[in-house]
Each structure stands twice: as C-alpha cells, then as structure tokens.
Short mmCIF file of C-alpha atoms in Angstrom, two decimals:
data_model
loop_
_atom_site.label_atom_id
_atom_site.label_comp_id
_atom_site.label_asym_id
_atom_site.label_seq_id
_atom_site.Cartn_x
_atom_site.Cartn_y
_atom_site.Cartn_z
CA UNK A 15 18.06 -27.99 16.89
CA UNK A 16 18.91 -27.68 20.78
CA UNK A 17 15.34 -29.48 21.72
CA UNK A 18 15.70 -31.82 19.23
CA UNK A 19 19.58 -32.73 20.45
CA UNK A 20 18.29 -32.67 24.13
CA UNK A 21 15.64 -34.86 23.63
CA UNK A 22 17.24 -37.60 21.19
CA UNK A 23 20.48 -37.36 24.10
CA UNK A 24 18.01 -38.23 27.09
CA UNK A 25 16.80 -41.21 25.19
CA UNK A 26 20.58 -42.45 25.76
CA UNK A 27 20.63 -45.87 24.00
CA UNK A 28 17.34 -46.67 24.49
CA UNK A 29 15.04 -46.52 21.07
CA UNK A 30 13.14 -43.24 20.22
CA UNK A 31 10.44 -42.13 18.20
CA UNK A 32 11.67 -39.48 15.29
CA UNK A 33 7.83 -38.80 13.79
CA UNK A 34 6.72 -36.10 16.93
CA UNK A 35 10.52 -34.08 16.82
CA UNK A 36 10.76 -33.94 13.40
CA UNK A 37 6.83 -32.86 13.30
CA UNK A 38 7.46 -29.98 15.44
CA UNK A 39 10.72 -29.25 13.69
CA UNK A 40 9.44 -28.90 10.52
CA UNK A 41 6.24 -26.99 11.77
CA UNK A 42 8.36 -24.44 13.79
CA UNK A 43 9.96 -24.09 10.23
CA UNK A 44 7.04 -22.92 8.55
CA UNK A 45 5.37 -20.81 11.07
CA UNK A 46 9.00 -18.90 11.21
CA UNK A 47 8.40 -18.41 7.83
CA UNK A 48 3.86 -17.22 7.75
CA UNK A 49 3.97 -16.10 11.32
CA UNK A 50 7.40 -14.52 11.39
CA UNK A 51 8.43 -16.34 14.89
CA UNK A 52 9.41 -19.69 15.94
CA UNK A 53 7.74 -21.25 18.71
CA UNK A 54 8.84 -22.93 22.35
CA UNK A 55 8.53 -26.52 21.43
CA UNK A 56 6.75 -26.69 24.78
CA UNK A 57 4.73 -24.13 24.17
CA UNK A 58 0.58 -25.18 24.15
CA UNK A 59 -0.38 -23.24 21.62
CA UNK A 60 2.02 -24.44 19.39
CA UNK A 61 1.30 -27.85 20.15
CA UNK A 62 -2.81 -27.46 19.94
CA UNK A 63 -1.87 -26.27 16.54
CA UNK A 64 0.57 -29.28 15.21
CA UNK A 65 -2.37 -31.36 16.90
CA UNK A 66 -5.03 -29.88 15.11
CA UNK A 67 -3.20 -30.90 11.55
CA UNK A 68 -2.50 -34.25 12.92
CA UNK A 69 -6.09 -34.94 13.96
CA UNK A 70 -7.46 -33.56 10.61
CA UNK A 71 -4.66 -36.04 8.92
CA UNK A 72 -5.89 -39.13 11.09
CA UNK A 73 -9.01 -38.11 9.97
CA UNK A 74 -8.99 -37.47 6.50
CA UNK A 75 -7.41 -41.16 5.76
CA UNK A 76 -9.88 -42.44 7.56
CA UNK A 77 -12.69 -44.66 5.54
CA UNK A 78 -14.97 -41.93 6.33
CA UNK A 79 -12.62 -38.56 5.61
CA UNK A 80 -12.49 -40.48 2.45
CA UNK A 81 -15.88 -41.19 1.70
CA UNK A 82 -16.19 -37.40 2.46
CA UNK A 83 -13.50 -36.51 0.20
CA UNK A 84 -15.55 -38.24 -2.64
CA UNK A 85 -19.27 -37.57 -1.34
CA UNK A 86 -18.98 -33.84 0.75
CA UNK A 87 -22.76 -33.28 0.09
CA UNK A 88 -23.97 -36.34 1.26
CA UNK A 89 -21.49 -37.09 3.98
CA UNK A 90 -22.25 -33.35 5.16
CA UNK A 91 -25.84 -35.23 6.63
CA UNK A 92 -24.51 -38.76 7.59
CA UNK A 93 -23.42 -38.68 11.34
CA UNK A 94 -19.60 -40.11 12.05
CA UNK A 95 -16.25 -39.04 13.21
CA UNK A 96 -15.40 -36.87 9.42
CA UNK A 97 -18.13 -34.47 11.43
CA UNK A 98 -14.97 -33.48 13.42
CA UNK A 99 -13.19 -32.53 10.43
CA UNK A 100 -15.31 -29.03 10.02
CA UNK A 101 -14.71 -28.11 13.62
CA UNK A 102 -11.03 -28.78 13.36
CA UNK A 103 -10.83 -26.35 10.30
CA UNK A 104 -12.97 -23.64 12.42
CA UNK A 105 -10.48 -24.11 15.38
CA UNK A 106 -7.76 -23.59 12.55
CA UNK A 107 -9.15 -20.84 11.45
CA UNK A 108 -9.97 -18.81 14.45
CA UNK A 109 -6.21 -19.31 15.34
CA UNK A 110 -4.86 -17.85 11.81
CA UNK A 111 -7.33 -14.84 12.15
CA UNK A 112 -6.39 -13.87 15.72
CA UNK A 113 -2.53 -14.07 14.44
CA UNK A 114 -3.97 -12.30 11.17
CA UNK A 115 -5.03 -9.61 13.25
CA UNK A 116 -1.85 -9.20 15.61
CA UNK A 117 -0.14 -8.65 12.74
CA UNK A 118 -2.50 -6.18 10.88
CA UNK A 119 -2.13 -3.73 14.26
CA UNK A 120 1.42 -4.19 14.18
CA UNK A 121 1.98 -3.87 10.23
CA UNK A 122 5.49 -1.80 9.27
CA UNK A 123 4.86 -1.56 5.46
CA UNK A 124 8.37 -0.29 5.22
CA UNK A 125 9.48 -3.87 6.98
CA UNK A 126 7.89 -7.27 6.04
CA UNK A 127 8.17 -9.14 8.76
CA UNK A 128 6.45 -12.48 7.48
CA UNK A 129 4.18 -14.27 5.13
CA UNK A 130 1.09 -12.48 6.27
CA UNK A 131 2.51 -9.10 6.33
CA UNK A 132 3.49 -9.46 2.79
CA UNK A 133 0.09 -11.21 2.33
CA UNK A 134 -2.24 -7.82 3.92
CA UNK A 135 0.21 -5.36 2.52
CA UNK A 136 -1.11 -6.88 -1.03
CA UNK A 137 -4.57 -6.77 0.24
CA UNK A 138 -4.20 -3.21 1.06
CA UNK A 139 -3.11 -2.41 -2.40
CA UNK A 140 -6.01 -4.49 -3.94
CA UNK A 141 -8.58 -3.62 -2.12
CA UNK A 142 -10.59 -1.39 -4.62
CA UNK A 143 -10.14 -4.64 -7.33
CA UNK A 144 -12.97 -6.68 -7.10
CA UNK A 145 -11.71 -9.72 -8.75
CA UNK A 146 -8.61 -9.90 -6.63
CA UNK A 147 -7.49 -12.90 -5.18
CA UNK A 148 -6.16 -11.02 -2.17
CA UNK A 149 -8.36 -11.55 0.38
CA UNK A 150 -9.00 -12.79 4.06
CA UNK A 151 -10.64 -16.58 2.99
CA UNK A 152 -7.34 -17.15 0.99
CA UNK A 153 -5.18 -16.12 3.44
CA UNK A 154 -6.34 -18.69 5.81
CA UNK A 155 -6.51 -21.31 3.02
CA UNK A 156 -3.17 -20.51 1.77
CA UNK A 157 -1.50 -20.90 5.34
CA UNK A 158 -3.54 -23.80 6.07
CA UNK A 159 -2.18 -25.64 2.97
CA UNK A 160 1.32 -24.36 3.54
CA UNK A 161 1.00 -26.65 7.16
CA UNK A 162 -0.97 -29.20 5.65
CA UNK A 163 1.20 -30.06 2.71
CA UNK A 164 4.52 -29.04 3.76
CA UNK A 165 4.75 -30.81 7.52
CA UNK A 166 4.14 -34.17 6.72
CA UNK A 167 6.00 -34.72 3.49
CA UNK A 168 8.92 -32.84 4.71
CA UNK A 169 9.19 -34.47 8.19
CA UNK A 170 8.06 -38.12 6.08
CA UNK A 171 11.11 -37.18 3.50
CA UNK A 172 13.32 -36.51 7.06
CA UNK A 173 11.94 -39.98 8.53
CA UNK A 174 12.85 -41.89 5.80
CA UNK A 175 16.27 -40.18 5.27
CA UNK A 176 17.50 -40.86 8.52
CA UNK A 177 16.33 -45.33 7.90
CA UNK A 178 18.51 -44.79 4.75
CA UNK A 179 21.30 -43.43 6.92
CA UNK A 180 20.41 -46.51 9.91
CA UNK A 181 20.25 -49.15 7.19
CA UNK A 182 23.77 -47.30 5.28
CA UNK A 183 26.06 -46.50 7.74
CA UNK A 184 28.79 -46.09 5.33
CA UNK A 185 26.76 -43.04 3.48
CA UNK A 186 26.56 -41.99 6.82
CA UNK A 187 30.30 -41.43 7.39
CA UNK A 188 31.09 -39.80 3.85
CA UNK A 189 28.15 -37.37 4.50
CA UNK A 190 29.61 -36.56 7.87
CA UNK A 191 33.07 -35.98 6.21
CA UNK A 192 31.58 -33.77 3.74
CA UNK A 193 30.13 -31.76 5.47
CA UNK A 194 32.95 -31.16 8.02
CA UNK A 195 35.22 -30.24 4.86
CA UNK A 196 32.32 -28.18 3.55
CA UNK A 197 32.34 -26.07 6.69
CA UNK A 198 35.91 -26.23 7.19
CA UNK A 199 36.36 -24.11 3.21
CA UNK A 200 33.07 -21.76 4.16
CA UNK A 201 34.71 -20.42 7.06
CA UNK A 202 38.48 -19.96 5.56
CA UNK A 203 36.92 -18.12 3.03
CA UNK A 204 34.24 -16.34 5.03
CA UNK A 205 36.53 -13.32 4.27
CA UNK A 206 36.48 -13.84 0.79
CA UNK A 207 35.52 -11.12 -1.58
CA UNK A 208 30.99 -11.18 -2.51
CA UNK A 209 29.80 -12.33 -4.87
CA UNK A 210 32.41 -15.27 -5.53
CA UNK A 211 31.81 -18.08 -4.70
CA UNK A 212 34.18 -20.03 -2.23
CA UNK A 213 36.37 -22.43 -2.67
CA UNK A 214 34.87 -24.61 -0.50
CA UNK A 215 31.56 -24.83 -2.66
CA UNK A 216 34.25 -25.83 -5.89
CA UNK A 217 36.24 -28.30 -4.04
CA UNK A 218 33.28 -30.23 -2.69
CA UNK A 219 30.50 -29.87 -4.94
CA UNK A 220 31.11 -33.49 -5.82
CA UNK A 221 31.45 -34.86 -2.54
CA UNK A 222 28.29 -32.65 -1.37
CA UNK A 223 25.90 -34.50 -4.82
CA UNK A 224 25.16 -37.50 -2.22
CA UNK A 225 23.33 -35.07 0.11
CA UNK A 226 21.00 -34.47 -2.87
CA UNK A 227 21.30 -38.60 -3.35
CA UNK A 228 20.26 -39.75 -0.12
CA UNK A 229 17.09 -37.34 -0.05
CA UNK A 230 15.99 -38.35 -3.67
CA UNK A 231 16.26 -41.67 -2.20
CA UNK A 232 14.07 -41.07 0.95
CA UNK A 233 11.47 -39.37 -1.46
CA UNK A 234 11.78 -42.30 -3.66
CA UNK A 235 10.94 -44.86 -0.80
CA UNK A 236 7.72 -43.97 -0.26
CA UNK A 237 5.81 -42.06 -2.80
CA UNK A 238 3.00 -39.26 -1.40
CA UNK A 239 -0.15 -39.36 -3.56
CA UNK A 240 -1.89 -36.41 -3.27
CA UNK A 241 -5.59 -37.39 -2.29
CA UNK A 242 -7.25 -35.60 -5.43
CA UNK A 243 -5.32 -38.30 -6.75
CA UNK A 244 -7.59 -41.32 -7.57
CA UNK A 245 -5.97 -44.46 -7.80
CA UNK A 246 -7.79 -47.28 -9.93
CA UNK A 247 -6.18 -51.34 -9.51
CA UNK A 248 -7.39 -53.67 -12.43
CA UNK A 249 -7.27 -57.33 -12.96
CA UNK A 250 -5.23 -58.79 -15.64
CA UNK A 251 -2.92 -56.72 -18.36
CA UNK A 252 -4.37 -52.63 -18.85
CA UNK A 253 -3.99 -51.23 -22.85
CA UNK A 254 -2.98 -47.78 -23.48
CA UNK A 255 -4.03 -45.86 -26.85
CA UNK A 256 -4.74 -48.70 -28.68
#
C-alpha cells in the first residue's frame, strides 16, 4: 500500500500507468499467501519472477503460443519464439523448488506457516499412498497456476475498477463516504462483545452493496476467456437443438 501511494504521489498530476503497481500488488498478495512472505517491491527476485509470468503471458497470446496451445507435438519441432515458453516454465520451476526446499528444512508441523508448508506436511502424511495427488510436480503446478490465473484477472478486475471510478466520479464519492462510516462503526465497536456482529456492518450493509456493484461491473467490462476455451464466429443466424 505505502509503494503503491509513493509511487502514484511522485507522478503528481502527471498521467501514470496502473498495469505494473497493481501487477506487483496483486503478486505480493499471493506469494504472502504460497510463500508465507511478502516481498520488497524492489526486490530482483521478486521482479524476475512477476517477469517471468508476464513473458510467458506475452507469449502464450502470441500467434505462435497459440498455435502451440492447439498443436504442442508439432510445434514442439517447429523453431520460433513459443520455444521460449519451456525455458520460462524451467526458470519457474527451479525458483518454486529452491523456495520448496527452504521451507522443507525449516518445516514447524505444529505451525503452518504458508501454502507449501501445508502442501509438504500432506505429502509427508501420503507418502506411503501411491495414488496420491500429493506430490512435488503438483506442487509446482499448483503454485504456478495460483500466479498465472490469479495476477492478471485480479489486477485486470483492479484496472478496470479504477476507469469505472475515472469515468463515475460520483460512485467515487459515495464509496469514499462509505467506507469512512464503515470504519468509523468498526472501531466504536471494536470493544464490542465476539461473535456479534457490529453495528457498523448493520447500519451500512446497504451503503457498502455498491462496493460489490462497481467490481461486478469491472468484471463485466471485459470478460476473461480462459484459453481452453475455443471460440468459433459464424456467418449468418446459428440454430440450437433444432
């Protein structure tokens, strides 16, 4: 939050590009949540890692990442830029086992630190099952897809959130007021007794609906198709059952 105000406050009035902050944002996010630690936002190997996943994007919607998506055998033996996409992965993957194994000498199964302690404590307790899905080549796959599918729709939902905001400055203000009331009931009843819930969260539920609103809105703008997705356009009027 601090990098992200610093950095949007030295741009003064001058325009600024959201996609990189809200990249690393959203990144630093998830590896909080698999690696158990957030990250400098100047730190390199954070950064070699958000640019690994946007390479292997760039790539992948590429004409060729797509003709490799649909042909992998044969593209595996036709020269081009989707080569890159295999040494990318191996990069990727190299970095989740050396973090894989930090964690492994440092494992407290008595205190879960993170994604992949919770990930080789099940190992641990599978490790006599042979059909168990528990093991070192889904752990890698399992992180990768957490970065892969969860950085750039998030920070893409963020994006367009903020151009509703821009284009809607009066959603802008009663969000703002919101939340400044929301805050303003969560911490007179900070004290209150657990387990209830506060006033705060009563008096302005309603009020709070257009945060929920404004992001089915940004998700709405601009649809993500997954790319196992095929998409087929036809000339003319389509039938359905008959």
């Amino acid at each position: 939050m601090a990098y992200r105000r610093v950095t949007i406050r030295r741009s003064a009035d001058s325009p600024i590009d959201p996609v990189h902050i809200m990249q690393l944002a959203v990144s630093n996010v998830i590896c909080s949540i698999v690696f158990g630690e957030r990250f400098d936002y100047e730190d390199k190997k954070f950064l070699t890692l958000i640019s690994h996943f946007n390479e292997i994007e760039e790539l992948f919607n590429s004409s060729s990442g797509q003709l490799l998506f649909m042909f992998p055998r044969i593209m595996s033996y036709i020269p081009g830029p989707h080569r890159r996409i295999s040494i990318i992965m191996n990069n990727l993957k190299q970095f989740i086992k050396e973090m894989t194994e930090t964690h492994r000498a440092t494992l407290d199964e008595n205190c879960p630190r993170d994604f992949i302690d919770c990930f080789l404590m099940k190992m641990e307790e599978e490790k006599n099952n042979q059909d168990t899905e528990f093991h070192e080549e889904n752990l890698q796959a399992t992180i990768t897809d957490l970065f892969g599918a969860g950085t750039e729709t998030t920070s893409l939902t963020l994006r367009y959130g903020f151009l509703i905001l821009m284009k809607y400055p009066e959603i802008q203000e009663h969000k703002y007021d919101a939340e400044s009331l929301h805050r303003q009931a969560m911490s007179q009843d900070s004290q209150g007794v657990r387990g209830q819930k506060p006033r705060g969260y009563i008096i302005n539920r309603g009020k709070r609906q257009r945060h929920s609103q404004v992001m089915d809105q940004g998700q709405n703008t601009r649809r993500i198709v997954d790319q196992n997705t095929r998409v087929k356009q036809t000339e003319g009027h389509s039938e359905v059952q008959g």
